[in-house]
Structure formats: C-alpha cells, structure tokens
PDB file of C-alpha atoms in Angstrom:
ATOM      1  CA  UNK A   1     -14.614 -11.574 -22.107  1.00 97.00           C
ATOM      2  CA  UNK A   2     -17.598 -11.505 -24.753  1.00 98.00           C
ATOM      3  CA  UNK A   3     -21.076 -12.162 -23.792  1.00 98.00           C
ATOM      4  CA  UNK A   4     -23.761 -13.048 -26.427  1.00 98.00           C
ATOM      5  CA  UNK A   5     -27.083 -12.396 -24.890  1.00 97.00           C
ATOM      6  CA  UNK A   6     -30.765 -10.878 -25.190  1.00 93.00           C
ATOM      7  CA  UNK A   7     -31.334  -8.300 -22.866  1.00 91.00           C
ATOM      8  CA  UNK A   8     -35.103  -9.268 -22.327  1.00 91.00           C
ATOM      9  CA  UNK A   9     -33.933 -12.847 -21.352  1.00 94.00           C
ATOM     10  CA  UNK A  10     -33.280 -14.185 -17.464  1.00 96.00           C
ATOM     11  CA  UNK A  11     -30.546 -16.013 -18.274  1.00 96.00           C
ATOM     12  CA  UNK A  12     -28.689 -13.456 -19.943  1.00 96.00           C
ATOM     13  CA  UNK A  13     -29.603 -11.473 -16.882  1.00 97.00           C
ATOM     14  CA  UNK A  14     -28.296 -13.981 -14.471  1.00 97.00           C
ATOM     15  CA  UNK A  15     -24.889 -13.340 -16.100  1.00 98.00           C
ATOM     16  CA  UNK A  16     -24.700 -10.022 -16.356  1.00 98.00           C
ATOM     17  CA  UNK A  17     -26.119  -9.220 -12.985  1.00 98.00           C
ATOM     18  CA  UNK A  18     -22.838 -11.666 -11.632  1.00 98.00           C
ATOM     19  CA  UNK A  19     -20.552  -9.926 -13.910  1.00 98.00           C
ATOM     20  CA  UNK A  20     -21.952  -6.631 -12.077  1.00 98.00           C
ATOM     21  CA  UNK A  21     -21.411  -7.629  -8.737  1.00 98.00           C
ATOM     22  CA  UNK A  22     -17.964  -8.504  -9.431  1.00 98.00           C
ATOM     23  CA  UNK A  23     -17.269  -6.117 -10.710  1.00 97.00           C
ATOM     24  CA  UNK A  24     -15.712  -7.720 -14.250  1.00 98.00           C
ATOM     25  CA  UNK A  25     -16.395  -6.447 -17.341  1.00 96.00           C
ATOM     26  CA  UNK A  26     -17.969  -7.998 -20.071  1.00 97.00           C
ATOM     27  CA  UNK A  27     -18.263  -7.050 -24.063  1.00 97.00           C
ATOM     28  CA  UNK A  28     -21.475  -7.264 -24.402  1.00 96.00           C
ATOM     29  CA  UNK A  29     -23.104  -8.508 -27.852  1.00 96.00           C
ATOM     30  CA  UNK A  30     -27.271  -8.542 -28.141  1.00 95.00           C
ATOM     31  CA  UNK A  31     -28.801 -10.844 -30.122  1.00 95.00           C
ATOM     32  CA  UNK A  32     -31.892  -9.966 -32.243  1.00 90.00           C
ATOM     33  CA  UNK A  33     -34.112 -13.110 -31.955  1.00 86.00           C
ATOM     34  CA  UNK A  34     -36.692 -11.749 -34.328  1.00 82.00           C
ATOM     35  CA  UNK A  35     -33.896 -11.390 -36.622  1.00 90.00           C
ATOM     36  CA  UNK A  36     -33.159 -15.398 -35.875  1.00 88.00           C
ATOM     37  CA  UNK A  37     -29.438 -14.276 -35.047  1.00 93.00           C
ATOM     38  CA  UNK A  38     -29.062 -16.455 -32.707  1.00 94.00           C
ATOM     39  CA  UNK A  39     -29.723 -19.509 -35.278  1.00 93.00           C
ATOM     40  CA  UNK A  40     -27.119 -17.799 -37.590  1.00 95.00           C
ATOM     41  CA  UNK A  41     -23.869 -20.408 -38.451  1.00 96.00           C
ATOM     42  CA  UNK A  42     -21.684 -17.977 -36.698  1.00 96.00           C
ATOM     43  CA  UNK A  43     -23.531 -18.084 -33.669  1.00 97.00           C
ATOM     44  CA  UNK A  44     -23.682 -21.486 -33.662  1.00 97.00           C
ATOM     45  CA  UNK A  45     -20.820 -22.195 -34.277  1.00 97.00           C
ATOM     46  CA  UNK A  46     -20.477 -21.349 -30.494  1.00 97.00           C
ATOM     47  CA  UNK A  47     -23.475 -22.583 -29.180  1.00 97.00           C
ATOM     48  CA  UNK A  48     -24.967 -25.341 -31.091  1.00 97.00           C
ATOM     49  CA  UNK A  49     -28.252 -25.213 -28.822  1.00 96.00           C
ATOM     50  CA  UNK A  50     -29.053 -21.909 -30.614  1.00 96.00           C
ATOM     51  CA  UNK A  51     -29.605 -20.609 -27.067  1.00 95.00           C
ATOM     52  CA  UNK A  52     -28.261 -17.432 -24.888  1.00 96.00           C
ATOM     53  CA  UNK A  53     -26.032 -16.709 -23.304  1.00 98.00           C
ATOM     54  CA  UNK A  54     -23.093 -17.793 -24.206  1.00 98.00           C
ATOM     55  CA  UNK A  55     -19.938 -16.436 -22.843  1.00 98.00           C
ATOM     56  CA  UNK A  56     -15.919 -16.388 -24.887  1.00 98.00           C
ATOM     57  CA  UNK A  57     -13.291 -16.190 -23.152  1.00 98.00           C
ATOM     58  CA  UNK A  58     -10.254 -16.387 -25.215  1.00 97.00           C
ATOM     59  CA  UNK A  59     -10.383 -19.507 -26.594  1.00 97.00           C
ATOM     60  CA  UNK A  60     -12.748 -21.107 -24.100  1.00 98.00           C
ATOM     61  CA  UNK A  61     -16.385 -20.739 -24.627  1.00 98.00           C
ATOM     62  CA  UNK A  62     -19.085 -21.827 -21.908  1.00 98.00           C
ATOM     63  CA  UNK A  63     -22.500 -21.842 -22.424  1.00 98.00           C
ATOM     64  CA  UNK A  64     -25.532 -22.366 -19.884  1.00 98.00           C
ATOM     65  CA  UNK A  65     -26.140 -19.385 -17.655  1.00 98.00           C
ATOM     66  CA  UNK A  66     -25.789 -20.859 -14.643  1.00 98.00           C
ATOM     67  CA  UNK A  67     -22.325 -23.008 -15.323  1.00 98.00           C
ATOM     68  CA  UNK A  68     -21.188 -18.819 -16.649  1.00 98.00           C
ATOM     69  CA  UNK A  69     -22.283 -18.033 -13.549  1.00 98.00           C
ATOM     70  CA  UNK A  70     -19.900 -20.416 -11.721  1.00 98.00           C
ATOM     71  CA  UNK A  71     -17.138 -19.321 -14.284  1.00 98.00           C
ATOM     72  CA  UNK A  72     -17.345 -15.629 -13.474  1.00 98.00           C
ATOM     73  CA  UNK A  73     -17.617 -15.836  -9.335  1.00 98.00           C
ATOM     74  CA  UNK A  74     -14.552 -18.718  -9.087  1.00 97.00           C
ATOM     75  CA  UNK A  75     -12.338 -15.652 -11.452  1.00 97.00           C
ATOM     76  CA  UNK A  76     -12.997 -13.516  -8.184  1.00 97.00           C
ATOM     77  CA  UNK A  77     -13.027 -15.907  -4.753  1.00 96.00           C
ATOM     78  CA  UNK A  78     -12.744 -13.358  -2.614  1.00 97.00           C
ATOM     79  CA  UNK A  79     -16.096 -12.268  -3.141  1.00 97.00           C
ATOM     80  CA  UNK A  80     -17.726 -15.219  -1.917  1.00 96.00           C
ATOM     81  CA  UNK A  81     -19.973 -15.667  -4.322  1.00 98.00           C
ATOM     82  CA  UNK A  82     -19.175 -18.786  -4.751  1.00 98.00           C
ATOM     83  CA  UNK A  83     -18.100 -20.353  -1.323  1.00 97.00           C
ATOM     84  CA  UNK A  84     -14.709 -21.955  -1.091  1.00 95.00           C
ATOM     85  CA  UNK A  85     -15.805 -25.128   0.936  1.00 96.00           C
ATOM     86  CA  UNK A  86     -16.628 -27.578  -1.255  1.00 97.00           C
ATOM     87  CA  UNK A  87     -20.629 -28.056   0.992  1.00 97.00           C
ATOM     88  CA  UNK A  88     -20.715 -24.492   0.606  1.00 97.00           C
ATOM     89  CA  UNK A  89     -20.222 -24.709  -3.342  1.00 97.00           C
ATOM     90  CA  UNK A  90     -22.365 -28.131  -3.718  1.00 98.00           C
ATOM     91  CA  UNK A  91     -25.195 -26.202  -1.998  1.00 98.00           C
ATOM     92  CA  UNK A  92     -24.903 -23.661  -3.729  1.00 98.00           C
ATOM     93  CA  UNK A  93     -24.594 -25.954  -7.130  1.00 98.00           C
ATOM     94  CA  UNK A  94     -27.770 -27.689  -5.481  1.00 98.00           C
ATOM     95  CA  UNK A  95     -30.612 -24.619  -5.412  1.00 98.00           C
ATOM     96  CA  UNK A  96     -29.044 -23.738  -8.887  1.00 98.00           C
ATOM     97  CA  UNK A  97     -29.963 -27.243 -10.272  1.00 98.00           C
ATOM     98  CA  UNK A  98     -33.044 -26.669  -8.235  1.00 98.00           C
ATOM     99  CA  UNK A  99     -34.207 -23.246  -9.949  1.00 98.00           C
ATOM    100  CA  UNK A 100     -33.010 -24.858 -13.388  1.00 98.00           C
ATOM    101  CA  UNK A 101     -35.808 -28.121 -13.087  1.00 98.00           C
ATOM    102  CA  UNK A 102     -38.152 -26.379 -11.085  1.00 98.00           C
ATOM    103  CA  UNK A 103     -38.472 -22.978 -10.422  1.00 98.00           C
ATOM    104  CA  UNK A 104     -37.103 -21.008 -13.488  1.00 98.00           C
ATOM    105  CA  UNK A 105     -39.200 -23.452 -16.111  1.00 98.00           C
ATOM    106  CA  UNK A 106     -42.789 -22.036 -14.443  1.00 98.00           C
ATOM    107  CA  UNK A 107     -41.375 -18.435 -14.858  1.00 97.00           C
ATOM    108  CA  UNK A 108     -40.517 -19.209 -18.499  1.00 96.00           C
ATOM    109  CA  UNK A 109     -44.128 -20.800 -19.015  1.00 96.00           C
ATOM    110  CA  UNK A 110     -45.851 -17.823 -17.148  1.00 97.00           C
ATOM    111  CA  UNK A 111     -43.787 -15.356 -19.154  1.00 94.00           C
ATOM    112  CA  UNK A 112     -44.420 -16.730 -22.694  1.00 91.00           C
ATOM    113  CA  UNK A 113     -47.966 -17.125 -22.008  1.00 93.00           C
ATOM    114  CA  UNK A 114     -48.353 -13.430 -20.488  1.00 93.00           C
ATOM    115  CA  UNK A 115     -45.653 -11.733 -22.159  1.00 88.00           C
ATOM    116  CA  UNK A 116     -44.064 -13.148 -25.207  1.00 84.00           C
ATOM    117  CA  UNK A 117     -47.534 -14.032 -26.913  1.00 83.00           C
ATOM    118  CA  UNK A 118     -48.650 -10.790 -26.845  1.00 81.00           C
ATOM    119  CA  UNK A 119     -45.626  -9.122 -27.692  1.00 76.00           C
ATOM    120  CA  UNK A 120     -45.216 -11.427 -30.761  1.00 75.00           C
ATOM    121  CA  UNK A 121     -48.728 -11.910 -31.855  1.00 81.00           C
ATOM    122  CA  UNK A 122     -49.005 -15.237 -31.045  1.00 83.00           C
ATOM    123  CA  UNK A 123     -52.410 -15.361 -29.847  1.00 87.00           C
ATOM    124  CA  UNK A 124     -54.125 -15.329 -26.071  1.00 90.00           C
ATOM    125  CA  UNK A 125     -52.243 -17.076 -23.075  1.00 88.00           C
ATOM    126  CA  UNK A 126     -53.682 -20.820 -23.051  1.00 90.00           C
ATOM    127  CA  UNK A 127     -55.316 -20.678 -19.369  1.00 92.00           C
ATOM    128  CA  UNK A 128     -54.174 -23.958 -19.237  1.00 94.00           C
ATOM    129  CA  UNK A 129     -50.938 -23.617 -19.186  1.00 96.00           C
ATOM    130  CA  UNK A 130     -51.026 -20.529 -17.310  1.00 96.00           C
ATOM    131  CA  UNK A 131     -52.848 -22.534 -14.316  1.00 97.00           C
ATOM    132  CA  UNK A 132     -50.374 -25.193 -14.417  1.00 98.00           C
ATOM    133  CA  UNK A 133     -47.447 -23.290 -14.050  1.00 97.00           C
ATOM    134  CA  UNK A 134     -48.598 -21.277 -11.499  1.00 98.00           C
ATOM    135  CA  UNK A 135     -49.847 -24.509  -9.234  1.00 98.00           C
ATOM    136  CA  UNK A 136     -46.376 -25.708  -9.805  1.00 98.00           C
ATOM    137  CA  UNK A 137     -45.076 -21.867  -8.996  1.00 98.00           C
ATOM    138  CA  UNK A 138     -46.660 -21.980  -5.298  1.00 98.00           C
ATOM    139  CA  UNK A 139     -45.784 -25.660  -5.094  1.00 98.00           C
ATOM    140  CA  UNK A 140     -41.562 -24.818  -5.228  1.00 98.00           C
ATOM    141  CA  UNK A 141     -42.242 -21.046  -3.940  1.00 98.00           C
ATOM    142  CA  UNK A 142     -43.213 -22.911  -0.558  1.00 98.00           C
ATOM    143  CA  UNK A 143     -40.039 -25.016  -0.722  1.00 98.00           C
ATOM    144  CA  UNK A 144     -37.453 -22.078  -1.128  1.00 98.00           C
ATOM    145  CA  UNK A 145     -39.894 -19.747   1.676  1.00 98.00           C
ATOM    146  CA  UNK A 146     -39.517 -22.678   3.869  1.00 98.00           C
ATOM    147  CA  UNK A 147     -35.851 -22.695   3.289  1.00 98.00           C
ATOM    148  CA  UNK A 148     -35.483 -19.051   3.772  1.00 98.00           C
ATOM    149  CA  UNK A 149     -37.101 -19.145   7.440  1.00 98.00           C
ATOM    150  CA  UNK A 150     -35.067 -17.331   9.171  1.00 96.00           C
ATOM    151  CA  UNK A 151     -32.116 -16.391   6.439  1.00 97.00           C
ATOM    152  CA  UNK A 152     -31.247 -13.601   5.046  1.00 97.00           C
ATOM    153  CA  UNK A 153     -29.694 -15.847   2.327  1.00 98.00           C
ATOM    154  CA  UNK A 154     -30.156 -19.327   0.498  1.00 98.00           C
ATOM    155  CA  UNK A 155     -26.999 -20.578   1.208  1.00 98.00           C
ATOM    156  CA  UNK A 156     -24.957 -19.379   4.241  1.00 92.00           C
ATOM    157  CA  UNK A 157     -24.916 -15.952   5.498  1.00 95.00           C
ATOM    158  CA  UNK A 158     -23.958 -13.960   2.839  1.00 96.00           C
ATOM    159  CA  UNK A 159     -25.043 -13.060  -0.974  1.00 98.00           C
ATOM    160  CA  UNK A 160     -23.814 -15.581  -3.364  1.00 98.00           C
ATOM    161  CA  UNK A 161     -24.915 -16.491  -6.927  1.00 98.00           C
ATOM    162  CA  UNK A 162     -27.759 -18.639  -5.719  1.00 98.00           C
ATOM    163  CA  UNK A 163     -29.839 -15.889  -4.224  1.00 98.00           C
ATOM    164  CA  UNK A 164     -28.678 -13.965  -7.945  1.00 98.00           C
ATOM    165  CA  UNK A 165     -29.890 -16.854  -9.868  1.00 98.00           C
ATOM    166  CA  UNK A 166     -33.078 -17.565  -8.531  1.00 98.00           C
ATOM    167  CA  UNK A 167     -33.623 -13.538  -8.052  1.00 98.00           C
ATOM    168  CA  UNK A 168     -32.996 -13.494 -12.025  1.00 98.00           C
ATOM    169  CA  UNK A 169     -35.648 -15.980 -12.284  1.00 98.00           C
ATOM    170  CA  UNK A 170     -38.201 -13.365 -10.641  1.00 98.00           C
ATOM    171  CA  UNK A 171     -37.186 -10.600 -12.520  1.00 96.00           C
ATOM    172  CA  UNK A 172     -40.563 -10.565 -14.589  1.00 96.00           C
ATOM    173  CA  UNK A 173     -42.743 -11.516 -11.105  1.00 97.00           C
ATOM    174  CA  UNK A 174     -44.750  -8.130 -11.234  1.00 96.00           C
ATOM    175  CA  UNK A 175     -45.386  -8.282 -15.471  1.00 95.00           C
ATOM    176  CA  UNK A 176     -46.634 -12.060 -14.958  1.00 95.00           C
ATOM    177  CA  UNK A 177     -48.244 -11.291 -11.619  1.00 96.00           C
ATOM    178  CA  UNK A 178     -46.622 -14.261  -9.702  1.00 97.00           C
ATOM    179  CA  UNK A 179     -48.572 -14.422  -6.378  1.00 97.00           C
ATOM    180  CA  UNK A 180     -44.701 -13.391  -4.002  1.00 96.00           C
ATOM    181  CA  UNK A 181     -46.561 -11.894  -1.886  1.00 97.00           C
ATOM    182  CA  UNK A 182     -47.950 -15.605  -0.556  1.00 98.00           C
ATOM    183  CA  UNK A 183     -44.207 -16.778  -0.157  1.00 98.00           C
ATOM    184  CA  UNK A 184     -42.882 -13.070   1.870  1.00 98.00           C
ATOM    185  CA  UNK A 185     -39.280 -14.628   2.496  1.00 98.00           C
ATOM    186  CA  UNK A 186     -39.216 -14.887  -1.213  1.00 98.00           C
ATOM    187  CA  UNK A 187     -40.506 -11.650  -2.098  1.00 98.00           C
ATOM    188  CA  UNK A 188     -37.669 -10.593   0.815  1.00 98.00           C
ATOM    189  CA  UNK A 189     -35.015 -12.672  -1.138  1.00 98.00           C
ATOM    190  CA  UNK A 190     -36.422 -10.800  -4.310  1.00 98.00           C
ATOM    191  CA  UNK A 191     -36.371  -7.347  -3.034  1.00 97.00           C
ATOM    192  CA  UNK A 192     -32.914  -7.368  -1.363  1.00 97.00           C
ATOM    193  CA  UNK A 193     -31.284  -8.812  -4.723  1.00 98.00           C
ATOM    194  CA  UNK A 194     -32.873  -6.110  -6.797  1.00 97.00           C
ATOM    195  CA  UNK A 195     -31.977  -3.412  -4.646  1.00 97.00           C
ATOM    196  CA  UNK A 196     -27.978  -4.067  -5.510  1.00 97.00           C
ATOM    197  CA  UNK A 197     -26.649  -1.947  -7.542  1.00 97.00           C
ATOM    198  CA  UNK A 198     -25.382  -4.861 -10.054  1.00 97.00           C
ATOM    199  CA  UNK A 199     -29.270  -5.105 -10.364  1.00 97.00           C
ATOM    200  CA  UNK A 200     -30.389  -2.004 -11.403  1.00 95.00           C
ATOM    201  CA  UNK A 201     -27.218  -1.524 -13.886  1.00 95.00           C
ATOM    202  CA  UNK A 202     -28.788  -4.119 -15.225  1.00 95.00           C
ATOM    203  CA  UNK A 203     -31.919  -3.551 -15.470  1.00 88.00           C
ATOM    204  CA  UNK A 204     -32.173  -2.692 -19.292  1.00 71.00           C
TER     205      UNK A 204
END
C-alpha cells in the first residue's frame, strides 16, 4: 500500500499513526506543498481535491483520512480498532464525523493562524480568527471531556481509531497553545494516545 502525504499535516498523521498501530506497512510518498506537488496532474489524477492523504491500494484508491482510517483497521479486525458490532462501529463512525465538523476545523484555524503564517510569511495571526476558533475549541472540548467522564476511551473500553483520530487532531495543542489543560479528560485522552509507540514512530 502507497500513502501520499505531508508529514507536517494531521491527517496524514491520522493515517500513519493507524498504519503504526497495526502494525501494516505503508510506502510512504511526501508531498512538497511549497513545490504545489500535490496540485500536479499526476497527483490528481488520484485525488482530484488536491488534498492529502490519499492512500493506493492496488487498484483501489481512497482518499479522506478518516474513511483510510476505516480501510486500514477493518484489514486487521482483530485489533479492535474498529469494533465488530455494527453500534460499536457507528459510534465510532459518529465522534469521527464529530472531530471532522467540529473539532479538527478549530485546530486547522488555530494552526494556520499560529503556525503556517509565520512559517510561510503570510503575515500576523488575525486575532479574530484566532478568538473564534478557540471559543468554538472550549465549546466541543467540553462536549468530548464530558463524554470522557469516567472512560479511559471514547468509544468502549479499549483504544480504537476514534481516540487516534481526534488525538491526531491535538497533535499541534502545545505549538498553538490550546487551553487542554481546562478539559483534563482530554488532555488524559491526549497523553495516553501519544505515549503509544505508533505515536512517537510517527512523530516526524
């Protein structure tokens, strides 16, 4: 299996850190954005949106991180990663759906603004924007804390790629200073995903 990705991106992250897990290997192929390779007509050829990842297998290609994610974990149901009851998979299809339209978009906003600008020259973070996101940060934050009451884990009892999706989301919450430490079983969710091993392989 060949993954197109950008190491610096979550999504390509959310991938790779399920591939790790697994245990499956993946051919890994970065994509220079500032070269615009990912807007080549090879690459999109696969992906039309122009977006990462993007994930061949043979002849079947599947993009959108978390639908790879899904992909990957069903090639290896033993690991329960991906429950085998179909509640247990809807839920876990539910707080990825969740993350998608809620969580994960206020990451990407506090990210761009605090990180990407700077690294690309594009100016000062619009305070704004940086506000907005992170009202609408604590606003979901308190959802998924409240969900976590008493869990270990989002869905069940056990590590599946929920808790990896959502931890992917986080994994620039120091850089961007995202307030965890308001929401602690978040920051718990956060610090038991990164302290996998599939995590810190990788972590570059």
């Amino acid at each position: 299996m060949k993954l197109y990705h950008n190491p610096l991106s979550p999504n390509g992250r959310r991938v790779r850190l399920t591939a790790a897990v697994l245990g499956l290997e993946l051919e890994e192929k970065k994509l220079d954005f500032a070269k615009g390779e990912h807007k080549s007509p090879e690459y999109l050829a696969l992906n039309p949106n122009g977006a990462i990842p993007t994930l061949v297998d043979g002849d079947f290609v599947l993009t959108e991180s978390r639908a790879i994610m899904q992909y990957l974990a069903s090639k290896k149901p033993e690991s329960g990663l991906l429950p085998r009851d179909e509640a247990g998979r809807a839920d876990v299809a539910r707080w990825q759906f969740w993350d998608a339209a809620h969580f994960s978009p206020q990451m990407g906003t506090l990210g761009f603004e605090k990180l990407i600008k700077g690294m690309m020259g594009l100016g000062e973070p619009d305070g704004g924007k940086v506000q907005e996101a992170l009202g609408n940060l604590r606003r979901f934050a308190a959802v998924l804390n409240k969900r976590l009451e008493g869990k270990k884990y989002i869905v069940g009892s056990a590590l599946t790629i929920a808790d990896l999706t959502i931890a992917s989301s986080l994994m620039y919450a120091k850089q961007v200073e995202a307030p965890l430490a308001e929401f602690p079983n978040v920051q718990s969710l956060f610090s038991r995903v990164s302290e996998l091993d599939g995590w810190k392989k990788t972590s570059g």
